[in-house]
Structure formats: structure tokens, C-alpha cells
């Protein structure tokens, strides 16, 4: 698993490397030059076409496994560049420089890469561990409120999984300490279960319904995850996996900070695409066990809609 460190990102230090970012970040932070490639902004970056364009650019720059690629951006840039680095010449060293809160606490940690295909989120991807992560919290100053809220959605997930992180937030510690606590926790879990065969599944809490809502409603990833957390906690309660007290505390906490959209049959139909699913049943990492629970779509609808 890669190292994670906090430092200022100084673009001029990376003249020897190939830097990939998006046009908005490039403009905001003065990232320009022959060694810079721009991906489209946001989720649009995560396509085979962009990975091909990136790999062609790597070829034109005669990149070899001795070189370094620096991905400066949110999860969309990180996921796309990570995937390209994992397949180009069978692996190129990568430095993740996350610029969104979500990327700092989540997507630039743990080595999952992915692109979307035919409307299916993260349909194609890899596990890739040949990377380090440089976190510069100064990037957070230019994020808008929705993006910060999106990061807070993943942090809410970590709070429910780890008491130390919850204490850090409730004690009002600064954002850098909260980020560091989330990173430590995710690093520990990923080191134990890098390929998501056991413990790491817990990090998918909120994501089965979250991904479906992200796709159906176009919500920011972390805001969709907060919605997923809300409904998956209710689901856990109806299966007797958590207490009434737990459910009302955490659903209340979620409603306080996020707007919760109504759940529909169409949204639940989309959970059939989840990668964790098995034999036609939809998989969930539910509180408080966080082992995977499998439910047929009909039972899911029964429990959550009617
Ligand atoms: N690989 C993983 O483990 C993992 C984990 C969580 C999320 N993800 C993926 O990450 C993606 C979401 O990432 P995201 O939420 O970081 O959004 P994003 O990368 O899609 O970026 C959203 C927008 O924020 C802008 N932006 C980025 N940094 C900025 C800054 N410092 N100031 C101002 N604007 C800035 C970008 O230009 C973009 O328009 C999703 O595709 C999700 O699936 C992956
Ligand atoms: Zn997530």
C-alpha cells in the first residue's frame, strides 16, 4: 500500500514527471506546460476513450515504468489516471494529489481504480498499489459547499465505522485532523484486506443504494452515499441488525446535514448492477455487522418501499 503524507503541492517540483489534471484545476492552480494533460471535468473523465487518449499521450512522451505520473484532481481524475497507470506498460508509478475532500479521505487511498461503461459506474477497473498520496489541504479552499458536503458524506460513513473518527468530529477537531484520522483508518483496513474479500467491504456501507441514487438523480458521490447511509441503516433496522436507538441517532444525524431524496422503484432497480451482487441478490454492507448481506430485489422493495 502506498505512503500518504501531508505537504504543499508545488507544481514546479514535478517538471520531470507527467502531470494529469482537469481544465478547471489547471486554471485555478496555474498547472500548464508540455508535461500536462487535461482530462474533461468530473465523471465524464472516466471513459475508455479518455484512457486511450491518455495512454497515447504517455506513448508520445515515451513514458516507461521508470517514469512518474502525477494525478492532480478529484476522484474522477484519480480513478481514470490510476486505471491508465495500472495498464500502461503493465504499471507506471503514480503520485495521487487529491484536490477534493472526498479524494483526500477516500479515492486517493487504497488503490481502487475505475472507469464507467455504458452508464454503469465503475464497470471497469483494477486494484493498483504502485502509488503514493500527497495531501495538500490548501486545495480545499476553492471547493464549493456542495463538494465539501460530498466529502462530509464519506466522513459520515467513517464516523459510523470508527469511534475515534466520530470523536474527532464531535470534539470539533480541525479538518486536517479529521482527514488524517480517516486516512489512517482506511489505510489500516486496506492493508489487511487489499482486494476487498472481507473487512474492506465495510467501506461499501451506503454505497449500494448510494451508487443507484448517484446514477438516477445525478447527486454528488458523497451526497448520494449519505442518502445510501440513511436508507441502508433503515434496512438494517428492519432486518434486526441494529437497535432503534442506533437508527434514530444516525438517521437523524444524516438528515441534519444532507437533503434526503425519496426512494423509488426505479432507483432500487439500479441496485441490480452492484458489483458485490451474487446470484441475482443485491449485496449490502449493513450496520452493525458490515459483513455482506444479500437480499433479492423483491424483498428489498418490500422492506424499503411498502
Ligand atoms: N477509487 C475509489 O476508491 C473512490 C472512492 C470514492 C469515490 N471515487 C470516485 O470519485 C469520483 C468523485 O470524485 P470527486 O467527488 O472528488 O469529484 P470529481 O473528481 O468528479 O470533481 C468534481 C468537480 O470538482 C472540481 N474540483 C476538483 N478539485 C477542486 C478544487 N480544489 N477546487 C475547486 N474545484 C475542484 C473538478 O474540476 C470537478 O468539476 C466518483 O467517480 C467516485 O466514484 C472513487
Ligand atoms: Zn464512496
Short mmCIF file of C-alpha atoms in Angstrom, two decimals, residues 7 33 69 72 78 89 108 127 156 159 166 170 222 247 282 304:
data_model
loop_
_atom_site.label_atom_id
_atom_site.label_comp_id
_atom_site.label_asym_id
_atom_site.label_seq_id
_atom_site.Cartn_x
_atom_site.Cartn_y
_atom_site.Cartn_z
CA UNK A 7 2.71 18.67 2.28
CA UNK A 33 3.16 23.13 -19.83
CA UNK A 69 2.75 10.27 -13.36
CA UNK A 72 -3.89 16.28 -9.54
CA UNK A 78 -7.61 9.92 -9.76
CA UNK A 89 3.35 -0.84 -19.93
CA UNK A 108 -6.74 8.61 -3.40
CA UNK A 127 -6.50 -2.77 -7.95
CA UNK A 156 -20.16 10.30 7.97
CA UNK A 159 -17.75 8.02 11.78
CA UNK A 166 -16.56 10.11 15.34
CA UNK A 170 -17.78 15.64 17.61
CA UNK A 222 -20.70 11.69 -1.17
CA UNK A 247 -31.12 4.00 13.79
CA UNK A 282 -28.39 -7.43 -4.06
CA UNK A 304 -37.98 -0.15 1.89
#
